GROMACS .gro file of N, CA, C and O in nm:
model
  352
    1MET      N    1   5.321  10.173   5.574
    1MET     CA    2   5.395  10.056   5.574
    1MET      C    3   5.288   9.922   5.549
    1MET      O    4   5.188   9.936   5.601
    2THR      N    5   5.337   9.811   5.504
    2THR     CA    6   5.202   9.701   5.522
    2THR      C    7   5.154   9.610   5.655
    2THR      O    8   5.348   9.612   5.681
    3ASP      N    9   5.179   9.526   5.671
    3ASP     CA   10   5.124   9.459   5.786
    3ASP      C   11   5.155   9.292   5.714
    3ASP      O   12   5.139   9.301   5.663
    4ALA      N   13   5.098   9.255   5.797
    4ALA     CA   14   5.164   9.027   5.831
    4ALA      C   15   4.981   9.072   5.734
    4ALA      O   16   5.037   8.960   5.647
    5ALA      N   17   4.922   9.100   5.738
    5ALA     CA   18   4.826   9.098   5.686
    5ALA      C   19   4.790   9.077   5.608
    5ALA      O   20   4.777   8.965   5.449
    6HIS      N   21   4.841   9.209   5.525
    6HIS     CA   22   4.816   9.249   5.433
    6HIS      C   23   4.924   9.133   5.270
    6HIS      O   24   4.915   9.065   5.198
    7VAL      N   25   5.096   9.109   5.371
    7VAL     CA   26   5.159   9.045   5.282
    7VAL      C   27   5.104   8.909   5.247
    7VAL      O   28   5.081   8.878   5.117
    8ALA      N   29   5.030   8.825   5.358
    8ALA     CA   30   4.962   8.681   5.341
    8ALA      C   31   4.837   8.690   5.243
    8ALA      O   32   4.910   8.641   5.138
    9VAL      N   33   4.811   8.802   5.259
    9VAL     CA   34   4.669   8.796   5.112
    9VAL      C   35   4.753   8.893   4.958
    9VAL      O   36   4.750   8.748   4.906
   10VAL      N   37   4.863   8.935   4.958
   10VAL     CA   38   4.927   8.922   4.813
   10VAL      C   39   4.958   8.837   4.823
   10VAL      O   40   4.978   8.780   4.702
   11ALA      N   41   5.089   8.749   4.867
   11ALA     CA   42   5.161   8.636   4.861
   11ALA      C   43   5.066   8.505   4.806
   11ALA      O   44   5.090   8.453   4.725
   12SER      N   45   4.933   8.514   4.905
   12SER     CA   46   4.848   8.468   4.890
   12SER      C   47   4.761   8.424   4.683
   12SER      O   48   4.775   8.303   4.669
   13TRP      N   49   4.763   8.566   4.665
   13TRP     CA   50   4.737   8.554   4.490
   13TRP      C   51   4.849   8.515   4.442
   13TRP      O   52   4.840   8.464   4.287
   14ILE      N   53   4.968   8.553   4.451
   14ILE     CA   54   5.074   8.515   4.357
   14ILE      C   55   5.048   8.392   4.383
   14ILE      O   56   5.140   8.339   4.295
   15ALA      N   57   5.004   8.270   4.484
   15ALA     CA   58   4.998   8.192   4.581
   15ALA      C   59   4.925   8.140   4.405
   15ALA      O   60   4.917   7.979   4.378
   16THR      N   61   4.804   8.172   4.440
   16THR     CA   62   4.745   8.133   4.352
   16THR      C   63   4.763   8.126   4.121
   16THR      O   64   4.764   8.063   4.074
   17ALA      N   65   4.774   8.241   4.108
   17ALA     CA   66   4.792   8.247   3.981
   17ALA      C   67   4.939   8.135   3.960
   17ALA      O   68   4.923   8.044   3.829
   18ILE      N   69   5.037   8.097   4.068
   18ILE     CA   70   5.130   8.005   4.002
   18ILE      C   71   5.067   7.883   3.997
   18ILE      O   72   5.116   7.773   3.878
   19GLY      N   73   5.016   7.882   4.069
   19GLY     CA   74   4.887   7.733   4.109
   19GLY      C   75   4.861   7.723   3.992
   19GLY      O   76   4.808   7.595   3.922
   20ILE      N   77   4.774   7.807   3.897
   20ILE     CA   78   4.685   7.827   3.828
   20ILE      C   79   4.791   7.770   3.710
   20ILE      O   80   4.766   7.690   3.585
   21GLY      N   81   4.897   7.852   3.729
   21GLY     CA   82   4.965   7.856   3.576
   21GLY      C   83   5.035   7.690   3.532
   21GLY      O   84   5.079   7.673   3.476
   22LEU      N   85   5.071   7.631   3.714
   22LEU     CA   86   5.003   7.502   3.708
   22LEU      C   87   4.947   7.427   3.677
   22LEU      O   88   5.018   7.321   3.546
   23TRP      N   89   4.854   7.421   3.701
   23TRP     CA   90   4.737   7.313   3.590
   23TRP      C   91   4.711   7.314   3.481
   23TRP      O   92   4.716   7.254   3.356
   24LEU      N   93   4.796   7.457   3.434
   24LEU     CA   94   4.721   7.545   3.278
   24LEU      C   95   4.868   7.460   3.176
   24LEU      O   96   4.860   7.408   3.126
   25TRP      N   97   4.973   7.442   3.291
   25TRP     CA   98   5.114   7.422   3.204
   25TRP      C   99   5.065   7.235   3.221
   25TRP      O  100   5.114   7.165   3.082
   26SER      N  101   4.999   7.151   3.345
   26SER     CA  102   5.025   7.020   3.261
   26SER      C  103   4.871   6.958   3.186
   26SER      O  104   4.944   6.860   3.158
   27TRP      N  105   4.823   7.013   3.119
   27TRP     CA  106   4.685   6.997   3.083
   27TRP      C  107   4.790   7.037   2.940
   27TRP      O  108   4.726   6.989   2.841
   28PHE      N  109   4.802   7.176   2.902
   28PHE     CA  110   4.840   7.184   2.782
   28PHE      C  111   5.010   7.149   2.709
   28PHE      O  112   5.034   7.179   2.612
   29GLY      N  113   5.077   7.183   2.828
   29GLY     CA  114   5.193   7.162   2.852
   29GLY      C  115   5.324   6.998   2.803
   29GLY      O  116   5.449   7.070   2.785
   30THR      N  117   5.307   6.962   2.872
   30THR     CA  118   5.360   6.856   2.863
   30THR      C  119   5.271   6.715   2.818
   30THR      O  120   5.178   6.731   2.805
   31LYS      N  121   5.371   6.586   2.746
   31LYS     CA  122   5.313   6.467   2.717
   31LYS      C  123   5.337   6.373   2.792
   31LYS      O  124   5.249   6.300   2.830
   32VAL      N  125   5.403   6.368   2.887
   32VAL     CA  126   5.412   6.289   3.038
   32VAL      C  127   5.385   6.256   3.102
   32VAL      O  128   5.336   6.365   3.207
   33PRO      N  129   5.280   6.177   3.104
   33PRO     CA  130   5.211   6.145   3.197
   33PRO      C  131   5.215   6.222   3.379
   33PRO      O  132   5.121   6.195   3.477
   34LEU      N  133   5.348   6.107   3.419
   34LEU     CA  134   5.390   6.164   3.527
   34LEU      C  135   5.410   6.291   3.608
   34LEU      O  136   5.377   6.332   3.714
   35GLN      N  137   5.454   6.365   3.518
   35GLN     CA  138   5.500   6.453   3.507
   35GLN      C  139   5.391   6.592   3.529
   35GLN      O  140   5.344   6.671   3.592
   36ARG      N  141   5.245   6.487   3.437
   36ARG     CA  142   5.153   6.604   3.459
   36ARG      C  143   5.124   6.576   3.627
   36ARG      O  144   5.071   6.678   3.596
   37GLN      N  145   5.056   6.466   3.624
   37GLN     CA  146   5.032   6.467   3.780
   37GLN      C  147   5.103   6.506   3.852
   37GLN      O  148   5.011   6.616   3.911
   38ARG      N  149   5.252   6.562   3.808
   38ARG     CA  150   5.293   6.616   3.968
   38ARG      C  151   5.328   6.747   3.952
   38ARG      O  152   5.245   6.833   4.098
   39LEU      N  153   5.280   6.808   3.830
   39LEU     CA  154   5.214   6.953   3.834
   39LEU      C  155   5.114   6.952   3.811
   39LEU      O  156   5.087   7.092   3.953
   40HIS      N  157   4.928   6.895   3.804
   40HIS     CA  158   4.869   6.924   3.865
   40HIS      C  159   4.798   6.881   4.032
   40HIS      O  160   4.837   6.978   4.104
   41ASP      N  161   4.958   6.830   4.135
   41ASP     CA  162   4.920   6.817   4.228
   41ASP      C  163   5.004   6.909   4.334
   41ASP      O  164   4.884   7.000   4.404
   42CYS      N  165   5.090   6.991   4.250
   42CYS     CA  166   5.176   7.099   4.272
   42CYS      C  167   5.065   7.207   4.270
   42CYS      O  168   5.100   7.308   4.377
   43GLY      N  169   4.986   7.272   4.211
   43GLY     CA  170   4.874   7.395   4.209
   43GLY      C  171   4.820   7.305   4.247
   43GLY      O  172   4.720   7.424   4.333
   44ILE      N  173   4.711   7.267   4.224
   44ILE     CA  174   4.613   7.193   4.427
   44ILE      C  175   4.667   7.231   4.465
   44ILE      O  176   4.619   7.309   4.603
   45VAL      N  177   4.835   7.216   4.522
   45VAL     CA  178   4.845   7.214   4.665
   45VAL      C  179   4.842   7.379   4.707
   45VAL      O  180   4.828   7.469   4.812
   46LEU      N  181   4.953   7.488   4.624
   46LEU     CA  182   4.903   7.624   4.557
   46LEU      C  183   4.798   7.661   4.595
   46LEU      O  184   4.716   7.791   4.679
   47VAL      N  185   4.687   7.691   4.520
   47VAL     CA  186   4.603   7.760   4.506
   47VAL      C  187   4.557   7.781   4.615
   47VAL      O  188   4.484   7.800   4.665
   48PHE      N  189   4.507   7.576   4.695
   48PHE     CA  190   4.391   7.570   4.790
   48PHE      C  191   4.515   7.630   4.913
   48PHE      O  192   4.357   7.664   5.020
   49SER      N  193   4.543   7.606   4.931
   49SER     CA  194   4.656   7.715   5.033
   49SER      C  195   4.592   7.760   5.030
   49SER      O  196   4.633   7.868   5.156
   50ALA      N  197   4.663   7.926   4.936
   50ALA     CA  198   4.623   8.019   4.944
   50ALA      C  199   4.474   8.039   4.908
   50ALA      O  200   4.452   8.151   4.993
   51ILE      N  201   4.390   7.985   4.900
   51ILE     CA  202   4.249   8.031   4.974
   51ILE      C  203   4.179   7.965   5.094
   51ILE      O  204   4.123   8.123   5.112
   52LEU      N  205   4.267   7.924   5.144
   52LEU     CA  206   4.287   7.875   5.325
   52LEU      C  207   4.312   7.980   5.351
   52LEU      O  208   4.210   8.015   5.469
   53VAL      N  209   4.476   8.088   5.272
   53VAL     CA  210   4.515   8.202   5.423
   53VAL      C  211   4.416   8.381   5.361
   53VAL      O  212   4.399   8.370   5.505
   54ARG      N  213   4.366   8.347   5.225
   54ARG     CA  214   4.232   8.441   5.189
   54ARG      C  215   4.091   8.408   5.307
   54ARG      O  216   4.054   8.515   5.331
   55VAL      N  217   4.063   8.322   5.312
   55VAL     CA  218   3.961   8.296   5.353
   55VAL      C  219   4.010   8.364   5.548
   55VAL      O  220   3.841   8.390   5.653
   56VAL      N  221   4.078   8.264   5.607
   56VAL     CA  222   4.125   8.281   5.730
   56VAL      C  223   4.127   8.432   5.710
   56VAL      O  224   4.079   8.464   5.887
   57MET      N  225   4.224   8.486   5.672
   57MET     CA  226   4.315   8.638   5.648
   57MET      C  227   4.210   8.700   5.645
   57MET      O  228   4.155   8.866   5.685
   58GLN      N  229   4.017   8.712   5.538
   58GLN     CA  230   3.877   8.779   5.582
   58GLN      C  231   3.837   8.896   5.705
   58GLN      O  232   3.789   9.016   5.651
   59GLY      N  233   3.901   8.814   5.840
   59GLY     CA  234   3.805   8.881   5.921
   59GLY      C  235   3.644   8.936   5.893
   59GLY      O  236   3.613   9.011   5.983
   60ARG      N  237   3.572   8.803   5.847
   60ARG     CA  238   3.450   8.838   5.921
   60ARG      C  239   3.413   8.706   5.923
   60ARG      O  240   3.487   8.633   5.906
   61PRO      N  241   3.257   8.709   5.975
   61PRO     CA  242   3.194   8.535   6.014
   61PRO      C  243   3.206   8.432   5.823
   61PRO      O  244   3.159   8.469   5.737
   62LEU      N  245   3.264   8.314   5.895
   62LEU     CA  246   3.278   8.241   5.754
   62LEU      C  247   3.056   8.188   5.804
   62LEU      O  248   2.998   8.185   5.845
   63GLY      N  249   3.149   8.218   5.630
   63GLY     CA  250   2.946   8.198   5.554
   63GLY      C  251   2.960   7.970   5.532
   63GLY      O  252   3.044   7.971   5.517
   64VAL      N  253   2.813   7.937   5.510
   64VAL     CA  254   2.893   7.798   5.450
   64VAL      C  255   2.921   7.726   5.360
   64VAL      O  256   3.054   7.645   5.348
   65PHE      N  257   3.021   7.865   5.233
   65PHE     CA  258   3.074   7.785   5.117
   65PHE      C  259   3.218   7.802   5.193
   65PHE      O  260   3.296   7.828   5.212
   66GLU      N  261   3.261   7.890   5.259
   66GLU     CA  262   3.407   7.930   5.383
   66GLU      C  263   3.433   7.803   5.457
   66GLU      O  264   3.538   7.810   5.413
   67TRP      N  265   3.314   7.785   5.523
   67TRP     CA  266   3.373   7.694   5.594
   67TRP      C  267   3.351   7.495   5.554
   67TRP      O  268   3.456   7.433   5.536
   68ALA      N  269   3.274   7.505   5.403
   68ALA     CA  270   3.337   7.392   5.301
   68ALA      C  271   3.441   7.355   5.223
   68ALA      O  272   3.516   7.298   5.243
   69LEU      N  273   3.513   7.465   5.225
   69LEU     CA  274   3.663   7.508   5.219
   69LEU      C  275   3.717   7.465   5.299
   69LEU      O  276   3.830   7.428   5.290
   70MET      N  277   3.700   7.530   5.437
   70MET     CA  278   3.855   7.494   5.581
   70MET      C  279   3.757   7.384   5.541
   70MET      O  280   3.884   7.287   5.585
   71PHE      N  281   3.666   7.232   5.589
   71PHE     CA  282   3.666   7.088   5.548
   71PHE      C  283   3.733   7.078   5.471
   71PHE      O  284   3.798   6.935   5.476
   72ILE      N  285   3.699   7.137   5.300
   72ILE     CA  286   3.765   7.001   5.194
   72ILE      C  287   3.855   7.039   5.147
   72ILE      O  288   3.958   6.991   5.092
   73GLY      N  289   3.946   7.194   5.148
   73GLY     CA  290   4.040   7.267   5.145
   73GLY      C  291   4.221   7.107   5.167
   73GLY      O  292   4.274   7.062   5.087
   74PRO      N  293   4.180   7.101   5.323
   74PRO     CA  294   4.301   6.987   5.352
   74PRO      C  295   4.293   6.871   5.309
   74PRO      O  296   4.307   6.845   5.319
   75LEU      N  297   4.187   6.844   5.245
   75LEU     CA  298   4.129   6.756   5.280
   75LEU      C  299   4.261   6.704   5.091
   75LEU      O  300   4.337   6.632   5.100
   76PHE      N  301   4.225   6.746   5.016
   76PHE     CA  302   4.234   6.826   4.850
   76PHE      C  303   4.418   6.791   4.894
   76PHE      O  304   4.494   6.759   4.808
   77ILE      N  305   4.440   6.912   4.985
   77ILE     CA  306   4.559   6.927   4.981
   77ILE      C  307   4.664   6.806   5.064
   77ILE      O  308   4.779   6.779   4.975
   78ALA      N  309   4.594   6.761   5.160
   78ALA     CA  310   4.681   6.563   5.174
   78ALA      C  311   4.693   6.466   5.056
   78ALA      O  312   4.790   6.454   5.065
   79ALA      N  313   4.584   6.518   5.006
   79ALA     CA  314   4.616   6.402   4.869
   79ALA      C  315   4.656   6.414   4.789
   79ALA      O  316   4.747   6.348   4.737
   80ALA      N  317   4.706   6.513   4.733
   80ALA     CA  318   4.816   6.564   4.686
   80ALA      C  319   4.946   6.494   4.684
   80ALA      O  320   5.026   6.568   4.615
   81LEU      N  321   4.978   6.609   4.815
   81LEU     CA  322   5.096   6.606   4.892
   81LEU      C  323   5.164   6.414   4.890
   81LEU      O  324   5.210   6.447   4.889
   82TRP      N  325   5.012   6.346   4.912
   82TRP     CA  326   5.083   6.212   4.951
   82TRP      C  327   5.084   6.210   4.808
   82TRP      O  328   5.197   6.060   4.803
   83ARG      N  329   5.053   6.155   4.726
   83ARG     CA  330   5.008   6.203   4.556
   83ARG      C  331   5.151   6.181   4.539
   83ARG      O  332   5.277   6.127   4.463
   84LEU      N  333   5.259   6.356   4.571
   84LEU     CA  334   5.354   6.351   4.543
   84LEU      C  335   5.434   6.336   4.626
   84LEU      O  336   5.573   6.251   4.531
   85ALA      N  337   5.443   6.271   4.739
   85ALA     CA  338   5.532   6.166   4.805
   85ALA      C  339   5.537   6.030   4.749
   85ALA      O  340   5.617   5.996   4.719
   86ARG      N  341   5.474   5.962   4.686
   86ARG     CA  342   5.453   5.845   4.608
   86ARG      C  343   5.490   5.836   4.524
   86ARG      O  344   5.556   5.760   4.389
   87THR      N  345   5.533   5.952   4.388
   87THR     CA  346   5.594   5.938   4.298
   87THR      C  347   5.686   6.004   4.311
   87THR      O  348   5.722   6.080   4.166
   88GLN      N  349   5.780   6.031   4.369
   88GLN     CA  350   5.953   6.104   4.363
   88GLN      C  351   5.940   6.036   4.272
   88GLN      O  352   5.997   5.913   4.261
   0.00000   0.00000   0.00000
């Protein structure tokens, strides 16, 4: 039986794959600038939130790189969500 931590890590890897897919689709799949920006922002939210979940769930002391991600990740997420809200 799996525990909640394992489910969260697996879900974060799935969210990372979907986010990277959205990034790729925004770069190569669409030519509409507004749609491209929205897909890129959705990918940013998914990828950075998934990274934050994996950093929190790793179970070891955080290094400099992890602390930088813990600070920069929410900033990127907030900026992408703000742009998504402004381009409804």
